[in-house]
Amino acid sequence: MTENAQQQPSAPPIELPTQYAPADVEGPLYERWVERGYFEADAKSEKPPFTVVIPPPNVTGSLHLGHAFEHTLIDALTRRKRMQGYETLWQPGMDHAGIATQNVVERELAKEQKSRHDLGREAFVERVWRWKGESGGQISGQMRRLGDGVAWSRERFTMDEGLSQAVQTIFKRLYDDELIYRAERIINWCPRCLTAISDIEVEYQDDDGELVSIRYGEGDASIVVATTRAETMLGDTAVAVHPDDERYRHMVGTEIELPLTGRRIPVVADAHVDPEFGTGAVKVTPAHDPNDFEIGQRHDLPAIAVMDEHAVITVHGPFQGLDRLEARSAIVAALRAEGRIVSEKRPYVHSVGHCSRCKTTIEPRLSMQWWVKVGPLAKAAGDAVREGKVTIHPQEMEKRYFDWVDNLHDWCISRQLWWGHRIPVWYGPNGEVVCVGPDEQPPSGEGWHQDTDVLDTWFSSGLWPFSTLGWPEETESLAKFYPNSVLVTGYDILFFWVARMMMFGLYAMDGTPPFRTIALHGMVRDQFGKKMSKSFGNAVNPLDWMDKYGSDALRFTLARGANPGVDVPIGEDWVQGSRNFANKIWNATRFALMNGATVDGPLPEPSRMSATDRWILSRLNSVVAEVDALYDDFQFAKLSDALFHFAWDEVFDWYVELSKTTFQAGGEAAEVSKRVLGEVLDVTLRLLHPVVPFVTETLWTTLTGGESVVIADWPADSGFRDPAAEQEIETLQSVITEVRRFRADQGLQPGQRVPARLTLDGTALAPHEAAVRQLLRLQPEGEGFTATATLPVAGVEVALDLSGAIDVAAERKRLAKDLAAAQKERQQAEAKLGNEAFLAKAPDQVVDKIRTRLTKAAEDITRIQTQLDRLPQP
């Protein structure tokens, strides 16, 4: 710190509006930031890069609290890095969301009594593009409302021309490396969306169903099997038992009759069967169950499909044409009529898979699909974390990641949709199969046709960290901004998206992972910890809270709840509290400006500062260091809490209040404190900016005259510490706090003045007498002063004359009544806890409650007795 060469005259005070109005400030501020290009990233810059991609929201979507939460965290990181001097790229864009988008447009067509088949593929895809242009992407406007500092000029869409080229390129490379293949296997089929979906797009929930036990065969040559899907028995091709199960050993290798069909099926021995579960025998339907498919492969069993893509039965006359649920009832009735139903349990609650898009019950179905051979790709993704190339934060989430990538099954990437990236494979008239790269001409001529399927949405979004930078071209952006510095995303899509980006990034970018750190956060829940859902009636539109309280209030609430990897509860009253914090920042800065707080010139030397000035600067530097460490550890909740308490408690409630007497007195001390206050506000506003950008921008530019806090320097810890000043002010705080508590206990009004004698001479608090008297509303001792209460606190003595302030006799009577009640409560609790018979019979929670009552009663007695002792004697 250097001393001013000459004391400058005070500038006229700067004034702010009396109230902060977010609605008037936020929109214009954001547009100004965008117009000035603050969020853009220059690939030619010599600054070190910092890159984050937005987890691309669905084009069909709108901003929900989960988006607002995630975007707040990413925006805080990127705003700080930009202020630290990094060339910062927050890459925006949207996902084409194959199934979800096709469903939306098909619903629109249904209103016109049309289906996509009425239009044909080409016209339908044109219709989707038109819908995207007119209605899609409303989330972009909502991101602006939240304050997202993304590079809008770089916005990408997973179906745009460049990303389509990237998709075709990597498909071709994987195909040529024999990592993509076509095979008939069991997949999850949605009879409503008429497409395969991946395992991670299946939502499981407990449904009421039925468990039916059916006897196959006759007499000693019969076996009872149980099923919740009786309709699939029409496709059974075996009954399986465990090889070591003595009950069925004599039947292995024989055949029994499959009821209703007239077919005979073998009994096979397979180690997959659990002999302890049910009857120890299972029906095997290779075409309609993934485990049965594996058993069928091992025993060379035929796979008989009994349902079409709509889940309608296609075999066996009496049931042909029935929906699967209709067929289930009809088949059970037919089996019952033949006396083959051994038992029926309904309702039978069991876990059932549903399509995450339309909630239809999933049907396992044997189907010819395209697959990615994930073995080598998944190993590389696991090794990247094990070898330290990629860090997962928090570290305890690593186990979930390894559990997934180490046991990953081949990935079904084909979807029976029209909206999406067409699989770049052509079939010839003589069985030829040709995979075509982006720069190759597809084969033509009679009999050639392209595969009708499209790729899973996650295939293209798996390329997001490098396809958005121009890959497969070797662009300046790719060289500058790949790999990403950090990926901020929810633990719930660790498997959907993160693992796929890891596999593709390592494969396409010569072993360089797509990001250095994976920072996982939890899900937003309501204030009671319950998942937010429209069906629960607790879903919140974040725009409503932003309209009501301002975007900063929502952002600060979300950041303050963001502990790594942990779900975040949020309630409206918490957002209201954050709005109050924004108002506090506004009002305190307004007061400071009106009293001449300034950032002009260097800070005065510490020798010219008061202990209060040195204390707040010492604390300020400690907070800068603390916030930096917490940002680097992705501890958003802790850093937000640290800033909240420093700003509200130490700066606004203590430093500003303690400085008021200095300002009133004027002189050099006041000028020094005005410069210190300006410094503290300047740094505090910059520290707060990444989380609450709007109010801090308005206040910082007003205070400093700077262009924008968005491009201001991030505060640095100067190293200044003054433990003696910190100890001195802590002592002062303890004196003021204790006297305030005593005043409240005695029923004094906050503004009520009482005479007092302060014995501060010879102590470190002597220079603070004026501040102590002002903050505690203490008058000087006058003629006739009588010390009716004396408080020794932290080495000093405060004597108060309460004779004219309270009715001592009435106060003693009130406290004596409260003391008697507390003593009675303690006596009753002690009696119960001393009763062995009561303790033997009472539930633990009742005993715990009585122990809590005893503890509180003891605390009340101590508190009330202290108040009585401090009152003047009658």
JSON list of C-alpha atoms in Angstrom, two decimals, residues 209-339:
[
{"chain": "A", "resi": 209, "resn": "GLY", "atom": "CA", "xyz": [-49.62, -56.24, -12.18]},
{"chain": "A", "resi": 210, "resn": "GLU", "atom": "CA", "xyz": [-50.28, -59.93, -11.71]},
{"chain": "A", "resi": 211, "resn": "LEU", "atom": "CA", "xyz": [-48.05, -62.93, -11.06]},
{"chain": "A", "resi": 212, "resn": "VAL", "atom": "CA", "xyz": [-49.47, -66.09, -12.61]},
{"chain": "A", "resi": 213, "resn": "SER", "atom": "CA", "xyz": [-48.06, -69.58, -11.98]},
{"chain": "A", "resi": 214, "resn": "ILE", "atom": "CA", "xyz": [-48.66, -71.94, -14.92]},
{"chain": "A", "resi": 215, "resn": "ARG", "atom": "CA", "xyz": [-48.20, -75.70, -15.11]},
{"chain": "A", "resi": 216, "resn": "TYR", "atom": "CA", "xyz": [-46.43, -76.88, -18.27]},
{"chain": "A", "resi": 217, "resn": "GLY", "atom": "CA", "xyz": [-46.60, -80.60, -19.12]},
{"chain": "A", "resi": 218, "resn": "GLU", "atom": "CA", "xyz": [-48.48, -83.39, -17.34]},
{"chain": "A", "resi": 219, "resn": "GLY", "atom": "CA", "xyz": [-48.10, -85.37, -14.09]},
{"chain": "A", "resi": 220, "resn": "ASP", "atom": "CA", "xyz": [-44.53, -86.15, -13.05]},
{"chain": "A", "resi": 221, "resn": "ALA", "atom": "CA", "xyz": [-43.36, -84.67, -16.35]},
{"chain": "A", "resi": 222, "resn": "SER", "atom": "CA", "xyz": [-44.71, -81.21, -15.51]},
{"chain": "A", "resi": 223, "resn": "ILE", "atom": "CA", "xyz": [-43.07, -77.99, -14.32]},
{"chain": "A", "resi": 224, "resn": "VAL", "atom": "CA", "xyz": [-44.66, -74.87, -12.81]},
{"chain": "A", "resi": 225, "resn": "VAL", "atom": "CA", "xyz": [-43.35, -71.51, -14.01]},
{"chain": "A", "resi": 226, "resn": "ALA", "atom": "CA", "xyz": [-44.41, -68.03, -12.91]},
{"chain": "A", "resi": 227, "resn": "THR", "atom": "CA", "xyz": [-44.71, -64.91, -15.08]},
{"chain": "A", "resi": 228, "resn": "THR", "atom": "CA", "xyz": [-46.02, -61.36, -15.04]},
{"chain": "A", "resi": 229, "resn": "ARG", "atom": "CA", "xyz": [-46.31, -61.39, -18.85]},
{"chain": "A", "resi": 230, "resn": "ALA", "atom": "CA", "xyz": [-48.45, -64.40, -19.66]},
{"chain": "A", "resi": 231, "resn": "GLU", "atom": "CA", "xyz": [-48.88, -63.25, -23.27]},
{"chain": "A", "resi": 232, "resn": "THR", "atom": "CA", "xyz": [-45.21, -64.00, -24.01]},
{"chain": "A", "resi": 233, "resn": "MET", "atom": "CA", "xyz": [-45.71, -67.74, -23.34]},
{"chain": "A", "resi": 234, "resn": "LEU", "atom": "CA", "xyz": [-46.86, -68.05, -26.92]},
{"chain": "A", "resi": 235, "resn": "GLY", "atom": "CA", "xyz": [-43.20, -67.49, -27.87]},
{"chain": "A", "resi": 236, "resn": "ASP", "atom": "CA", "xyz": [-41.63, -69.84, -25.28]},
{"chain": "A", "resi": 237, "resn": "THR", "atom": "CA", "xyz": [-39.08, -72.21, -26.78]},
{"chain": "A", "resi": 238, "resn": "ALA", "atom": "CA", "xyz": [-37.80, -73.87, -23.57]},
{"chain": "A", "resi": 239, "resn": "VAL", "atom": "CA", "xyz": [-38.08, -74.17, -19.81]},
{"chain": "A", "resi": 240, "resn": "ALA", "atom": "CA", "xyz": [-34.78, -73.66, -17.95]},
{"chain": "A", "resi": 241, "resn": "VAL", "atom": "CA", "xyz": [-33.67, -75.02, -14.58]},
{"chain": "A", "resi": 242, "resn": "HIS", "atom": "CA", "xyz": [-30.36, -74.86, -12.70]},
{"chain": "A", "resi": 243, "resn": "PRO", "atom": "CA", "xyz": [-27.93, -77.71, -13.52]},
{"chain": "A", "resi": 244, "resn": "ASP", "atom": "CA", "xyz": [-27.59, -78.61, -9.82]},
{"chain": "A", "resi": 245, "resn": "ASP", "atom": "CA", "xyz": [-31.30, -78.58, -8.97]},
{"chain": "A", "resi": 246, "resn": "GLU", "atom": "CA", "xyz": [-32.10, -82.18, -7.96]},
{"chain": "A", "resi": 247, "resn": "ARG", "atom": "CA", "xyz": [-35.85, -81.60, -8.37]},
{"chain": "A", "resi": 248, "resn": "TYR", "atom": "CA", "xyz": [-35.60, -81.30, -12.15]},
{"chain": "A", "resi": 249, "resn": "ARG", "atom": "CA", "xyz": [-32.46, -83.24, -13.02]},
{"chain": "A", "resi": 250, "resn": "HIS", "atom": "CA", "xyz": [-34.51, -86.13, -14.43]},
{"chain": "A", "resi": 251, "resn": "MET", "atom": "CA", "xyz": [-36.30, -83.74, -16.82]},
{"chain": "A", "resi": 252, "resn": "VAL", "atom": "CA", "xyz": [-33.28, -82.01, -18.34]},
{"chain": "A", "resi": 253, "resn": "GLY", "atom": "CA", "xyz": [-33.05, -83.02, -21.99]},
{"chain": "A", "resi": 254, "resn": "THR", "atom": "CA", "xyz": [-36.71, -84.03, -22.21]},
{"chain": "A", "resi": 255, "resn": "GLU", "atom": "CA", "xyz": [-39.57, -82.16, -23.84]},
{"chain": "A", "resi": 256, "resn": "ILE", "atom": "CA", "xyz": [-42.85, -80.97, -22.37]},
{"chain": "A", "resi": 257, "resn": "GLU", "atom": "CA", "xyz": [-45.96, -79.56, -24.00]},
{"chain": "A", "resi": 258, "resn": "LEU", "atom": "CA", "xyz": [-46.38, -75.80, -24.14]},
{"chain": "A", "resi": 259, "resn": "PRO", "atom": "CA", "xyz": [-50.06, -75.14, -23.23]},
{"chain": "A", "resi": 260, "resn": "LEU", "atom": "CA", "xyz": [-52.42, -73.60, -25.81]},
{"chain": "A", "resi": 261, "resn": "THR", "atom": "CA", "xyz": [-49.97, -73.99, -28.69]},
{"chain": "A", "resi": 262, "resn": "GLY", "atom": "CA", "xyz": [-49.61, -77.71, -29.30]},
{"chain": "A", "resi": 263, "resn": "ARG", "atom": "CA", "xyz": [-45.82, -77.25, -29.47]},
{"chain": "A", "resi": 264, "resn": "ARG", "atom": "CA", "xyz": [-43.34, -79.28, -27.43]},
{"chain": "A", "resi": 265, "resn": "ILE", "atom": "CA", "xyz": [-40.36, -77.46, -25.95]},
{"chain": "A", "resi": 266, "resn": "PRO", "atom": "CA", "xyz": [-37.17, -78.76, -24.29]},
{"chain": "A", "resi": 267, "resn": "VAL", "atom": "CA", "xyz": [-36.14, -78.52, -20.65]},
{"chain": "A", "resi": 268, "resn": "VAL", "atom": "CA", "xyz": [-32.59, -77.10, -20.51]},
{"chain": "A", "resi": 269, "resn": "ALA", "atom": "CA", "xyz": [-30.09, -76.64, -17.69]},
{"chain": "A", "resi": 270, "resn": "ASP", "atom": "CA", "xyz": [-28.60, -73.15, -17.36]},
{"chain": "A", "resi": 271, "resn": "ALA", "atom": "CA", "xyz": [-26.58, -71.61, -14.54]},
{"chain": "A", "resi": 272, "resn": "HIS", "atom": "CA", "xyz": [-28.42, -68.30, -14.96]},
{"chain": "A", "resi": 273, "resn": "VAL", "atom": "CA", "xyz": [-31.49, -69.78, -13.23]},
{"chain": "A", "resi": 274, "resn": "ASP", "atom": "CA", "xyz": [-31.77, -69.10, -9.48]},
{"chain": "A", "resi": 275, "resn": "PRO", "atom": "CA", "xyz": [-32.98, -72.37, -7.90]},
{"chain": "A", "resi": 276, "resn": "GLU", "atom": "CA", "xyz": [-34.03, -70.48, -4.75]},
{"chain": "A", "resi": 277, "resn": "PHE", "atom": "CA", "xyz": [-36.41, -68.13, -6.56]},
{"chain": "A", "resi": 278, "resn": "GLY", "atom": "CA", "xyz": [-40.00, -69.27, -7.05]},
{"chain": "A", "resi": 279, "resn": "THR", "atom": "CA", "xyz": [-40.23, -72.84, -8.29]},
{"chain": "A", "resi": 280, "resn": "GLY", "atom": "CA", "xyz": [-36.64, -72.80, -9.54]},
{"chain": "A", "resi": 281, "resn": "ALA", "atom": "CA", "xyz": [-37.86, -73.09, -13.14]},
{"chain": "A", "resi": 282, "resn": "VAL", "atom": "CA", "xyz": [-38.27, -70.28, -15.69]},
{"chain": "A", "resi": 283, "resn": "LYS", "atom": "CA", "xyz": [-39.97, -70.01, -19.05]},
{"chain": "A", "resi": 284, "resn": "VAL", "atom": "CA", "xyz": [-37.61, -69.02, -21.87]},
{"chain": "A", "resi": 285, "resn": "THR", "atom": "CA", "xyz": [-38.86, -66.56, -24.50]},
{"chain": "A", "resi": 286, "resn": "PRO", "atom": "CA", "xyz": [-35.75, -65.56, -26.50]},
{"chain": "A", "resi": 287, "resn": "ALA", "atom": "CA", "xyz": [-37.55, -63.03, -28.72]},
{"chain": "A", "resi": 288, "resn": "HIS", "atom": "CA", "xyz": [-39.07, -61.05, -25.84]},
{"chain": "A", "resi": 289, "resn": "ASP", "atom": "CA", "xyz": [-36.66, -61.03, -22.89]},
{"chain": "A", "resi": 290, "resn": "PRO", "atom": "CA", "xyz": [-32.94, -60.09, -22.78]},
{"chain": "A", "resi": 291, "resn": "ASN", "atom": "CA", "xyz": [-31.97, -62.80, -20.28]},
{"chain": "A", "resi": 292, "resn": "ASP", "atom": "CA", "xyz": [-33.98, -65.38, -22.20]},
{"chain": "A", "resi": 293, "resn": "PHE", "atom": "CA", "xyz": [-32.24, -64.26, -25.39]},
{"chain": "A", "resi": 294, "resn": "GLU", "atom": "CA", "xyz": [-28.86, -65.06, -23.80]},
{"chain": "A", "resi": 295, "resn": "ILE", "atom": "CA", "xyz": [-30.12, -68.46, -22.64]},
{"chain": "A", "resi": 296, "resn": "GLY", "atom": "CA", "xyz": [-31.40, -69.07, -26.16]},
{"chain": "A", "resi": 297, "resn": "GLN", "atom": "CA", "xyz": [-28.01, -68.22, -27.63]},
{"chain": "A", "resi": 298, "resn": "ARG", "atom": "CA", "xyz": [-26.26, -70.64, -25.28]},
{"chain": "A", "resi": 299, "resn": "HIS", "atom": "CA", "xyz": [-28.67, -73.50, -26.06]},
{"chain": "A", "resi": 300, "resn": "ASP", "atom": "CA", "xyz": [-29.29, -72.77, -29.74]},
{"chain": "A", "resi": 301, "resn": "LEU", "atom": "CA", "xyz": [-33.00, -72.17, -29.17]},
{"chain": "A", "resi": 302, "resn": "PRO", "atom": "CA", "xyz": [-35.24, -70.63, -31.82]},
{"chain": "A", "resi": 303, "resn": "ALA", "atom": "CA", "xyz": [-36.57, -67.10, -31.18]},
{"chain": "A", "resi": 304, "resn": "ILE", "atom": "CA", "xyz": [-40.28, -66.76, -31.97]},
{"chain": "A", "resi": 305, "resn": "ALA", "atom": "CA", "xyz": [-41.61, -63.20, -32.13]},
{"chain": "A", "resi": 306, "resn": "VAL", "atom": "CA", "xyz": [-45.25, -63.08, -31.08]},
{"chain": "A", "resi": 307, "resn": "MET", "atom": "CA", "xyz": [-45.89, -59.31, -31.27]},
{"chain": "A", "resi": 308, "resn": "ASP", "atom": "CA", "xyz": [-45.53, -56.62, -33.91]},
{"chain": "A", "resi": 309, "resn": "GLU", "atom": "CA", "xyz": [-44.16, -53.11, -33.42]},
{"chain": "A", "resi": 310, "resn": "HIS", "atom": "CA", "xyz": [-47.47, -51.96, -31.91]},
{"chain": "A", "resi": 311, "resn": "ALA", "atom": "CA", "xyz": [-47.32, -54.76, -29.29]},
{"chain": "A", "resi": 312, "resn": "VAL", "atom": "CA", "xyz": [-50.19, -56.56, -30.99]},
{"chain": "A", "resi": 313, "resn": "ILE", "atom": "CA", "xyz": [-50.18, -60.39, -30.99]},
{"chain": "A", "resi": 314, "resn": "THR", "atom": "CA", "xyz": [-49.31, -61.83, -34.41]},
{"chain": "A", "resi": 315, "resn": "VAL", "atom": "CA", "xyz": [-49.49, -65.59, -33.77]},
{"chain": "A", "resi": 316, "resn": "HIS", "atom": "CA", "xyz": [-51.94, -68.30, -32.65]},
{"chain": "A", "resi": 317, "resn": "GLY", "atom": "CA", "xyz": [-55.41, -67.71, -34.02]},
{"chain": "A", "resi": 318, "resn": "PRO", "atom": "CA", "xyz": [-57.53, -67.12, -30.89]},
{"chain": "A", "resi": 319, "resn": "PHE", "atom": "CA", "xyz": [-55.27, -64.31, -29.69]},
{"chain": "A", "resi": 320, "resn": "GLN", "atom": "CA", "xyz": [-54.06, -62.89, -32.97]},
{"chain": "A", "resi": 321, "resn": "GLY", "atom": "CA", "xyz": [-54.83, -59.17, -33.33]},
{"chain": "A", "resi": 322, "resn": "LEU", "atom": "CA", "xyz": [-55.18, -58.55, -29.60]},
{"chain": "A", "resi": 323, "resn": "ASP", "atom": "CA", "xyz": [-53.19, -55.86, -27.84]},
{"chain": "A", "resi": 324, "resn": "ARG", "atom": "CA", "xyz": [-50.64, -57.34, -25.43]},
{"chain": "A", "resi": 325, "resn": "LEU", "atom": "CA", "xyz": [-52.68, -56.39, -22.35]},
{"chain": "A", "resi": 326, "resn": "GLU", "atom": "CA", "xyz": [-55.90, -57.74, -23.87]},
{"chain": "A", "resi": 327, "resn": "ALA", "atom": "CA", "xyz": [-54.06, -60.91, -24.82]},
{"chain": "A", "resi": 328, "resn": "ARG", "atom": "CA", "xyz": [-52.69, -61.28, -21.30]},
{"chain": "A", "resi": 329, "resn": "SER", "atom": "CA", "xyz": [-56.19, -61.52, -19.82]},
{"chain": "A", "resi": 330, "resn": "ALA", "atom": "CA", "xyz": [-57.46, -63.77, -22.61]},
{"chain": "A", "resi": 331, "resn": "ILE", "atom": "CA", "xyz": [-54.53, -66.18, -22.28]},
{"chain": "A", "resi": 332, "resn": "VAL", "atom": "CA", "xyz": [-54.86, -66.42, -18.50]},
{"chain": "A", "resi": 333, "resn": "ALA", "atom": "CA", "xyz": [-58.58, -67.14, -18.93]},
{"chain": "A", "resi": 334, "resn": "ALA", "atom": "CA", "xyz": [-57.82, -69.87, -21.49]},
{"chain": "A", "resi": 335, "resn": "LEU", "atom": "CA", "xyz": [-55.19, -71.42, -19.22]},
{"chain": "A", "resi": 336, "resn": "ARG", "atom": "CA", "xyz": [-57.60, -71.29, -16.30]},
{"chain": "A", "resi": 337, "resn": "ALA", "atom": "CA", "xyz": [-60.21, -73.11, -18.37]},
{"chain": "A", "resi": 338, "resn": "GLU", "atom": "CA", "xyz": [-57.68, -75.90, -19.03]},
{"chain": "A", "resi": 339, "resn": "GLY", "atom": "CA", "xyz": [-56.83, -76.11, -15.32]}
]
